Short mmCIF file of C-alpha atoms in Angstrom, two decimals:
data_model
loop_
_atom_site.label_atom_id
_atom_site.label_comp_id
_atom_site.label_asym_id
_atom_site.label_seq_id
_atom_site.Cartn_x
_atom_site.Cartn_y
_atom_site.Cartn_z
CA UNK A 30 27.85 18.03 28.69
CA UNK A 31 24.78 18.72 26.45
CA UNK A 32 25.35 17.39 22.98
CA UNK A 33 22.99 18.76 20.05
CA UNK A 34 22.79 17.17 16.63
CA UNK A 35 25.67 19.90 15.08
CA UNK A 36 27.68 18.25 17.56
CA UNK A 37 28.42 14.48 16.27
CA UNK A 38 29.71 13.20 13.41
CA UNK A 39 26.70 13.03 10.79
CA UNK A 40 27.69 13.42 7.46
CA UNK A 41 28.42 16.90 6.02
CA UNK A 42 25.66 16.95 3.52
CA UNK A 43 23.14 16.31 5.98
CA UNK A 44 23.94 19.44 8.50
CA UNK A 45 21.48 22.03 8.95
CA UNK A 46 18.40 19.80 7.29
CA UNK A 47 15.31 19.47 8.76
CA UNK A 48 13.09 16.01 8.68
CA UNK A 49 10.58 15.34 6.36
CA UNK A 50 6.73 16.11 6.96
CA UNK A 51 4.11 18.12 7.08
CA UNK A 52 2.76 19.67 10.05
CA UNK A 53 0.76 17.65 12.32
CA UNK A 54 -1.52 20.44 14.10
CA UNK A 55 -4.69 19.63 15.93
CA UNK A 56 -6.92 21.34 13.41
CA UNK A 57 -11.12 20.90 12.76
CA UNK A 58 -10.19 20.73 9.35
CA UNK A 59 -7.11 18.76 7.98
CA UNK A 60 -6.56 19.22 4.08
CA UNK A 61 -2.46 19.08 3.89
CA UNK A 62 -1.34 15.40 3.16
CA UNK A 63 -3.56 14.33 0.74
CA UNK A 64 -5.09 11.55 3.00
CA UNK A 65 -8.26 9.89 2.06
CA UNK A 66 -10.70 11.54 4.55
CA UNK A 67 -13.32 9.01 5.08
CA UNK A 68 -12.70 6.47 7.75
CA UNK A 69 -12.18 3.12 7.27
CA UNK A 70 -16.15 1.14 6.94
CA UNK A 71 -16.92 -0.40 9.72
CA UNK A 72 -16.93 -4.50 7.33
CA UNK A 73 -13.20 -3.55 6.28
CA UNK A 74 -12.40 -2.84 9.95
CA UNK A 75 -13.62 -5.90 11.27
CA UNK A 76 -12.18 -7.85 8.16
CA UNK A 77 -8.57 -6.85 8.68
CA UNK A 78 -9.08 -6.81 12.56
CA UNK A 79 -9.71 -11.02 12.39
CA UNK A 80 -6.60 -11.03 9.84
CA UNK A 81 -4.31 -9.42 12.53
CA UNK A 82 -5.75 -11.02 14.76
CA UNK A 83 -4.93 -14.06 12.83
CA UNK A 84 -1.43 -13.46 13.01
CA UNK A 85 -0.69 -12.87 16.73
CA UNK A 86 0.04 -15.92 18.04
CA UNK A 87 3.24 -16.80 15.23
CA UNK A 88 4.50 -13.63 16.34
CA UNK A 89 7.23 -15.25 17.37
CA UNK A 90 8.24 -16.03 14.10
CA UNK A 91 9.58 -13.99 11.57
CA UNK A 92 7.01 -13.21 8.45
CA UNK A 93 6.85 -14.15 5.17
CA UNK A 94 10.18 -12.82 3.92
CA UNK A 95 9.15 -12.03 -0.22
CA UNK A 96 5.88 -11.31 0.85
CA UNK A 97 4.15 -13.72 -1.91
CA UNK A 98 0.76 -13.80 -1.18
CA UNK A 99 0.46 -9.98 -0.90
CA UNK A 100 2.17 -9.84 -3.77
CA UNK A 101 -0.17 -12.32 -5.71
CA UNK A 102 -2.87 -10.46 -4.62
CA UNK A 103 -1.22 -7.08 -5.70
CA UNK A 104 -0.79 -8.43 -9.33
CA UNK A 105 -4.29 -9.43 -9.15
CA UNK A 106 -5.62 -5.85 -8.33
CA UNK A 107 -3.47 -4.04 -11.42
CA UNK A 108 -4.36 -6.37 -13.81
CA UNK A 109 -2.71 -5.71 -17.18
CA UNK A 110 -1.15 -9.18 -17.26
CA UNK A 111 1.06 -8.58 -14.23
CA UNK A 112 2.06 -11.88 -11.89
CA UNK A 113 4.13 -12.15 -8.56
CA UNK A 114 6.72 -12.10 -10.14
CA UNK A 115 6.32 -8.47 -11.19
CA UNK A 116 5.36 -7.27 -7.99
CA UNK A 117 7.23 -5.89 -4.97
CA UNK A 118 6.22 -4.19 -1.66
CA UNK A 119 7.25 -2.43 1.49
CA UNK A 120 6.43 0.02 3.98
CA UNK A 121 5.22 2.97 1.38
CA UNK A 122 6.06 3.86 -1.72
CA UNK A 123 8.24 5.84 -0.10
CA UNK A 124 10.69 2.49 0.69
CA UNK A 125 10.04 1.17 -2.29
CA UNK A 126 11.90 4.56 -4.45
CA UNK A 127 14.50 4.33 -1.25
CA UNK A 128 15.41 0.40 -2.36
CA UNK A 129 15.09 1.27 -6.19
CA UNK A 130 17.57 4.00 -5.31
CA UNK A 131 19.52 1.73 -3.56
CA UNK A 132 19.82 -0.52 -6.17
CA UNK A 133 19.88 1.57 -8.90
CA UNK A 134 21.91 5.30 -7.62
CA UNK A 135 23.90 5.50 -4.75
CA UNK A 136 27.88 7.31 -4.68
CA UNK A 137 28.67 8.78 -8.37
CA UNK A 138 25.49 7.83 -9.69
CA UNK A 139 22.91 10.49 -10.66
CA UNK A 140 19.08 10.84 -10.39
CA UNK A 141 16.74 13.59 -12.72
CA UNK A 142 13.49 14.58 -11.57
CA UNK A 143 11.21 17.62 -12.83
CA UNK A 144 10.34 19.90 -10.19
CA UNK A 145 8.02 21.17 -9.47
CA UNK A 146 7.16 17.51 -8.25
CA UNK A 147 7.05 15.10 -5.09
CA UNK A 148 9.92 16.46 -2.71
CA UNK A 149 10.51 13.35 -0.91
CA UNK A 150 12.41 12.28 -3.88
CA UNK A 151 15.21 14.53 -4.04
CA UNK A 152 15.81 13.69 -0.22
CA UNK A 153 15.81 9.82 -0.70
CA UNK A 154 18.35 10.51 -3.56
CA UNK A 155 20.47 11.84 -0.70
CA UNK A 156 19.82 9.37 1.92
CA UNK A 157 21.41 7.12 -0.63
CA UNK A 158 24.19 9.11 -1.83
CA UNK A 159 22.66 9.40 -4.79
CA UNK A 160 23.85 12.76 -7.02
CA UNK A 161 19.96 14.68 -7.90
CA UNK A 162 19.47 16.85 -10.60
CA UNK A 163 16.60 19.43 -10.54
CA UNK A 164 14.86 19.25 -13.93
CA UNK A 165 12.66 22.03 -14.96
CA UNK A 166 8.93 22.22 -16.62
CA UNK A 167 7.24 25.21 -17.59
CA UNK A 168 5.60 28.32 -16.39
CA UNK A 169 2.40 26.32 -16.20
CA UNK A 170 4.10 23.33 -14.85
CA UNK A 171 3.47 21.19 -18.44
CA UNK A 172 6.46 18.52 -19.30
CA UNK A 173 6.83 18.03 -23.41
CA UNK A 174 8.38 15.39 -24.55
CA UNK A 175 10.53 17.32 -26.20
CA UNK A 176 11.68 18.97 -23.38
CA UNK A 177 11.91 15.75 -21.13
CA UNK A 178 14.34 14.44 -24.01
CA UNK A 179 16.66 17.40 -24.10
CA UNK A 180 17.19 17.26 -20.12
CA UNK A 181 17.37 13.53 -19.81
CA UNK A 182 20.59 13.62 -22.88
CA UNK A 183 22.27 16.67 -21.25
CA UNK A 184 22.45 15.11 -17.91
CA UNK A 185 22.25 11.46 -18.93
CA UNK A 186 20.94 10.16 -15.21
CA UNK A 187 21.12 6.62 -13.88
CA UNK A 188 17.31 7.14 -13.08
CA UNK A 189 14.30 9.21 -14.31
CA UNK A 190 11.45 10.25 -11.49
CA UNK A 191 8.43 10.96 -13.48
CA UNK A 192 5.48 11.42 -11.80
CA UNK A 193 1.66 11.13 -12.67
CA UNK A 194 -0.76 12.16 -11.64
CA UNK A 195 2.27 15.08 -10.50
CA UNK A 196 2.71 16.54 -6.74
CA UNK A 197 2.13 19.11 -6.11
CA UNK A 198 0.60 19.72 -9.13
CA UNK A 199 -1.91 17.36 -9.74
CA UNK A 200 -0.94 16.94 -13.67
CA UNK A 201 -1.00 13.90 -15.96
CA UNK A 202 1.92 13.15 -17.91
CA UNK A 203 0.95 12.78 -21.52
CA UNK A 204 1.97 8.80 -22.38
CA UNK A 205 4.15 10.25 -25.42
CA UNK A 206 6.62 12.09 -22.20
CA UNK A 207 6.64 8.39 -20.73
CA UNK A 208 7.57 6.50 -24.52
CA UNK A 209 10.19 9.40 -25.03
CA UNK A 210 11.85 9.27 -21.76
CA UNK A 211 12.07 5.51 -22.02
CA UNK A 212 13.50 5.70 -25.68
CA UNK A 213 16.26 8.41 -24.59
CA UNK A 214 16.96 7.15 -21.07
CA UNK A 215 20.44 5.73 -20.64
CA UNK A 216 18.98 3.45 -16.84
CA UNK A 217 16.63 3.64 -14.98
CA UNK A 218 12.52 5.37 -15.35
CA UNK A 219 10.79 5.03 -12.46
CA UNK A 220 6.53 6.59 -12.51
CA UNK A 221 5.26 7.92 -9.71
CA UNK A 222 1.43 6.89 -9.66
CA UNK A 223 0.53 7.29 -6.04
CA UNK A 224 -2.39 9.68 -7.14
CA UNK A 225 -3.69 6.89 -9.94
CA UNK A 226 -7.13 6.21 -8.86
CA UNK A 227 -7.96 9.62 -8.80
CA UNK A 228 -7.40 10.13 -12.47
CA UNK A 229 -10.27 11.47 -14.54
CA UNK A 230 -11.50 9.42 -17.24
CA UNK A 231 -9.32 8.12 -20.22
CA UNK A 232 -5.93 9.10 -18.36
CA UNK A 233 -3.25 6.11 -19.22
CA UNK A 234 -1.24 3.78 -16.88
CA UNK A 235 2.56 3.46 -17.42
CA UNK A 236 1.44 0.06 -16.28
CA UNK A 237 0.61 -0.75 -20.03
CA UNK A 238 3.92 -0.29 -21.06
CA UNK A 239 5.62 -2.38 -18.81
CA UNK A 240 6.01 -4.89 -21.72
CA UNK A 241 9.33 -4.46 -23.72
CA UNK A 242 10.51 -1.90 -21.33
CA UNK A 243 12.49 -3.80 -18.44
CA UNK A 244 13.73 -0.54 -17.12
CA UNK A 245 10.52 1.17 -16.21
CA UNK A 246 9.31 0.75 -12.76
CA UNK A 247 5.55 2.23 -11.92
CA UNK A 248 5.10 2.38 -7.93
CA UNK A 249 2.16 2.76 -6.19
CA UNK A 250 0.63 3.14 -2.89
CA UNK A 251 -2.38 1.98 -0.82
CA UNK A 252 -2.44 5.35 1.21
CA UNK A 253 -4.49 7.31 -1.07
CA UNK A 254 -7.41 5.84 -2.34
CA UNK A 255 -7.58 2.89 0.00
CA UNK A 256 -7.39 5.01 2.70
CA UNK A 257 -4.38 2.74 4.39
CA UNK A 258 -2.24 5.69 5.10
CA UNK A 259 -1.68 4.07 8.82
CA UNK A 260 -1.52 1.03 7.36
CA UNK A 261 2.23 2.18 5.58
CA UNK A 262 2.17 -0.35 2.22
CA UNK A 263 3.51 0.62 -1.50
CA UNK A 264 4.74 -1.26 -3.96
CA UNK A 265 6.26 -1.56 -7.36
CA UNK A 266 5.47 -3.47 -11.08
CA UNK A 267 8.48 -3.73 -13.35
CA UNK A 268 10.47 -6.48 -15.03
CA UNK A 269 10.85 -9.51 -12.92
CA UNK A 270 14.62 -8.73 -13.10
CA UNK A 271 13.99 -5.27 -11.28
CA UNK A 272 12.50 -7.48 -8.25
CA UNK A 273 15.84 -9.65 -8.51
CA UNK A 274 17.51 -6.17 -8.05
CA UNK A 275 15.55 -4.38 -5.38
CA UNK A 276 15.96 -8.03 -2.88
CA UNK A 277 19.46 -7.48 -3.11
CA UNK A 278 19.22 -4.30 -0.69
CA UNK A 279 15.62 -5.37 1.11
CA UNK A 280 16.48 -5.56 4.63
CA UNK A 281 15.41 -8.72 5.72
CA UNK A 282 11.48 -9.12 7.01
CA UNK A 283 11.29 -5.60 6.38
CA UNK A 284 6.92 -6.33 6.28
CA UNK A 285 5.87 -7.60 9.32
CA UNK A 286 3.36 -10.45 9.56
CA UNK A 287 0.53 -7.77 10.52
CA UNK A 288 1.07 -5.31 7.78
CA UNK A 289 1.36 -8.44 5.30
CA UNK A 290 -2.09 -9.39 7.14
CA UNK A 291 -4.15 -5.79 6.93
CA UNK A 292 -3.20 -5.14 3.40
CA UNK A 293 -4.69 -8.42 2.30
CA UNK A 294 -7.68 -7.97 3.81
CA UNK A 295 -7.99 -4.29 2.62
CA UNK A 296 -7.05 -5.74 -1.16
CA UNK A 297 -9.87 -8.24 -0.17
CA UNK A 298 -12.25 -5.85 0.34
CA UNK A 299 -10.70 -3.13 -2.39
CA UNK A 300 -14.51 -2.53 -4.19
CA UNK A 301 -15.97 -0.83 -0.61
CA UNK A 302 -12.57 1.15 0.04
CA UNK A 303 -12.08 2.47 -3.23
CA UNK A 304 -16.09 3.38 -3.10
CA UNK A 305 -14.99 6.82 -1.94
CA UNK A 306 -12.91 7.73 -4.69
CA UNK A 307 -15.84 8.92 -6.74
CA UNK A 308 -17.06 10.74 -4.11
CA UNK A 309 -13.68 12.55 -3.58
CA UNK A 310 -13.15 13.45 -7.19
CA UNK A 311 -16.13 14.92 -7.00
CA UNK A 312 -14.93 17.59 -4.41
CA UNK A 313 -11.66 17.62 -6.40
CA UNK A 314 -13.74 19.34 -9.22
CA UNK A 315 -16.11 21.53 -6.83
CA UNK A 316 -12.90 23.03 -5.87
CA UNK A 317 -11.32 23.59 -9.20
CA UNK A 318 -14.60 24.48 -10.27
CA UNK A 319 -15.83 27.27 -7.51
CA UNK A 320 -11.87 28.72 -7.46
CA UNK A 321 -11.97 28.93 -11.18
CA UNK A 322 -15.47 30.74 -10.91
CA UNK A 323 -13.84 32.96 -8.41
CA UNK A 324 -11.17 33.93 -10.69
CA UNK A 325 -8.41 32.26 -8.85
CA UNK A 326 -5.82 29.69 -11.18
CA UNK A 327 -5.58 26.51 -10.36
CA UNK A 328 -3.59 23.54 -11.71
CA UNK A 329 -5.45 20.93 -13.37
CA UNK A 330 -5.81 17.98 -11.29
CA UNK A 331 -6.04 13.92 -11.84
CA UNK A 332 -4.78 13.87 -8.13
CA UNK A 333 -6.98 13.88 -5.13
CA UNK A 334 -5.85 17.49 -3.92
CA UNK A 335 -5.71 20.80 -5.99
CA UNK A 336 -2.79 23.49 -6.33
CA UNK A 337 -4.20 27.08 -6.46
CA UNK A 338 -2.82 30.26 -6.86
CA UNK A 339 -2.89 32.80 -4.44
CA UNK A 340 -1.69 36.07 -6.45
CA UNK A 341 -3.93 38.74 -5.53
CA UNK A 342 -4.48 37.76 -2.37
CA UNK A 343 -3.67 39.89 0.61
CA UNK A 344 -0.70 40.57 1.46
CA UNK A 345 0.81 40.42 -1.88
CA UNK A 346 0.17 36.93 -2.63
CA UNK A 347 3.10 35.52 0.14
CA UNK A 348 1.23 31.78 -0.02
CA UNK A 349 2.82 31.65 3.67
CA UNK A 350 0.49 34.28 5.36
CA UNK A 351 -2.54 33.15 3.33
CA UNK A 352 -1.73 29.36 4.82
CA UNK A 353 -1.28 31.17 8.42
CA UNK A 354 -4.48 32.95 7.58
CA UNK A 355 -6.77 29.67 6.68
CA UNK A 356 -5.10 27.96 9.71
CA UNK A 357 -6.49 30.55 11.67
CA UNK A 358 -9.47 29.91 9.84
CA UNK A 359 -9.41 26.18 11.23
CA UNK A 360 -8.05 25.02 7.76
CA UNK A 361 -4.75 23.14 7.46
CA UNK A 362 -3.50 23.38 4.07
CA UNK A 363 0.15 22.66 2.25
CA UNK A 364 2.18 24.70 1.81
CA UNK A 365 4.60 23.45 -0.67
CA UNK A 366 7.54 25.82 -0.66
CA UNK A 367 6.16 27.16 -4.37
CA UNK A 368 6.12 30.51 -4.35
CA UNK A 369 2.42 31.79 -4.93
CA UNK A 370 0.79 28.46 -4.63
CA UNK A 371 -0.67 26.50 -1.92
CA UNK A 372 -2.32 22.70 -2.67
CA UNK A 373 -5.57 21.39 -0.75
CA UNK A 374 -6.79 17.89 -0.30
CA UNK A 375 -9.87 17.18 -1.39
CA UNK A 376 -11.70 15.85 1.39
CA UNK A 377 -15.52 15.23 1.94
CA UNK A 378 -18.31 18.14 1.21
CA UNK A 379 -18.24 19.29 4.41
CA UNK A 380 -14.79 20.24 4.61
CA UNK A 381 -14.86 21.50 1.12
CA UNK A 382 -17.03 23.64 2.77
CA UNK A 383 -15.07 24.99 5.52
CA UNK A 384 -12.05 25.26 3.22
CA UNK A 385 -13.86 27.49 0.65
CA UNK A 386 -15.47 29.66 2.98
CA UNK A 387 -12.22 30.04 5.12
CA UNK A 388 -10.60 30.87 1.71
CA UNK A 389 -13.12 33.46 0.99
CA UNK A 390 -12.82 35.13 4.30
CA UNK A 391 -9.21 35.60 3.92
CA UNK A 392 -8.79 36.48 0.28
CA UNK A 393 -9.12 40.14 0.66
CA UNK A 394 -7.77 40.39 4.55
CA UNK A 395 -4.33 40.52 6.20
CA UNK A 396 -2.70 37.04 7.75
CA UNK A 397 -3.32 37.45 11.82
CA UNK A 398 -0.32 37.68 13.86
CA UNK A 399 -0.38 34.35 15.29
CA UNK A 400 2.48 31.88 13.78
CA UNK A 401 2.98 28.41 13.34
CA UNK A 402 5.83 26.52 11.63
CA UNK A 403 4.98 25.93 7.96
#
């Protein structure tokens, strides 16, 4: 007898959701996940290829269970004073909120975040059985201090998501949102900085004030601007204590040998992968730049991708048929569920290109009749 998923026993807040992710369409141009679009050089590839390679032969033996070296050589790349001891990693940032959540949430515990902001962490909260509050910013998506204060007192949540640079909207949090939240914060505040490199000039770190706070966590990732997307490896700096706490729910070896291996060598070679953040800022600007000259709002960005409006587009500004309309345009945008907005990755000139002549072509046009699921 056919069985569907409505059929066994999952739990009951879990029916009728879909899975994570972003649509993975074969597309000349590919601007929704905020992936670093130049490839991997050529002296990194063969650098990490003799690391793996390295590796194959203990395969038969379980890896390096704390990760240590990795670790060392994480502390190492944030500076600020940080040691192994204030490092953790695993597969993406993603698992590293998922263990902190763990830890730190879980059945009659609560989490606040400030939407609009990263959606996977509203869905980790209930993978966890963590309770999730949706906080709110403003009409221009800004977070005061003031305002961060008042939500985090009436809802007093075992953890605070902040994140900055934001996603979806490429904002900076003002350091004086961080101090406050900390101050007023009954557990946990964990910074989102997956989108750090990207930052324009003389945007903080939370990282400097990890001293004297040991419940702030700042987790990163090595998808963005190290271009290690496939390579799957986040991480966290926080109190040494916050380590103690996120091994207690690790599962055990949960970095193999190889990934231990490739993120060494990228780390190793960090000064020729992050050599194309520059370049991508640059596009980052050209974009906020031209659709600002076009008379189109956009969101200001420290992120490697850029939220626009689409209100006055045809028809009626619905951001779904202008993202069916680029598609057909060979342009794969995100469409973030925000009414009126769509967000674009900032990729290399030529697909800048593409993307802001597709975006022209379809400003003033009707979305063809051809669908795809968004």
């Amino acid at each position: 007898m056919p069985t569907g998923l409505d059929d066994l026993p999952i739990r009951d807040d879990l029916r009728g959701l879909r899975p994570y992710g972003a649509p993975q369409l074969d597309v000349a141009v590919r601007l929704n996940t905020n992936e670093n679009s130049y490839p991997v050089p050529e002296p990194v590839v063969d650098a990490i290829g003799k690391a793996v390679a390295a590796e194959l032969r203990d395969l038969n033996r379980y890896p390096d269970r704390d990760a240590v070296a990795l670790r060392a050589d994480l502390a190492d790349y944030l500076g600020h004073g940080l040691t192994t001891a204030n490092l953790w990693a695993a597969n993406g940032s993603n698992e590293v909120q998922q263990q902190l959540l763990q830890a730190f949430g879980g059945p009659g515990r609560v989490a606040l975040g400030f939407t609009p902001a990263y959606s996977m962490h509203p869905l980790l909260a209930l993978g966890t059985g963590t309770g999730w509050v949706a906080g709110r910013r403003d009409a221009e998506f800004g977070l005061t201090a003031d305002d961060a204060v008042a939500q985090v007192r009436e809802h007093r949540p075992d953890l605070v998501f902040l994140c900055s640079p934001n996603n979806p909207t490429g904002t900076a949090l003002d350091p004086a949102v961080v101090d406050a939240v900390l101050a007023a914060a009954p557990g946990m505040v964990i910074v989102d900085e997956a989108y750090a490199e990207f930052a324009r000039p003389g945007t903080p770190t939370a990282l400097a004030l990890l001293p004297g706070h040991p419940r702030l966590v700042v987790t990163r990732t090595m998808s963005k601007a190290f271009g290690f997307a496939g390579g799957r490896l986040g991480y966290l700096a926080a109190h040494p204590a916050v380590v103690d706490a996120v091994q207690l729910v690790r599962l055990p070896y949960h970095l193999s040998a190889l990934t231990q291996a490739a993120a060494r060598a990228a780390l190793a070679h960090r000064d020729v992968l992050l050599g194309t953040v520059a370049a991508i800022k640059q596009q980052r600007d050209r974009i906020v730049a031209e659709l600002t000259g076009r008379g189109i709002t956009v969101a200001a960005s420290d992120a490697n991708f850029v939220l626009f409006s689409v209100a006055g587009f045809a028809p009626g500004g619905d951001q779904r048929a202008v993202w069916q309309a680029l598609l057909a345009h060979g342009v794969l945008v995100r469409d973030v569920g925000l009414p009126g907005w769509l967000r674009v990755t900032a990729g290399t000139p030529a697909e800048t290109d593409a993307f802001l002549t597709a975006l022209e072509a379809v400003r003033h046009v009707t979305a063809p009749s051809r669908k795809v699921g968004q």
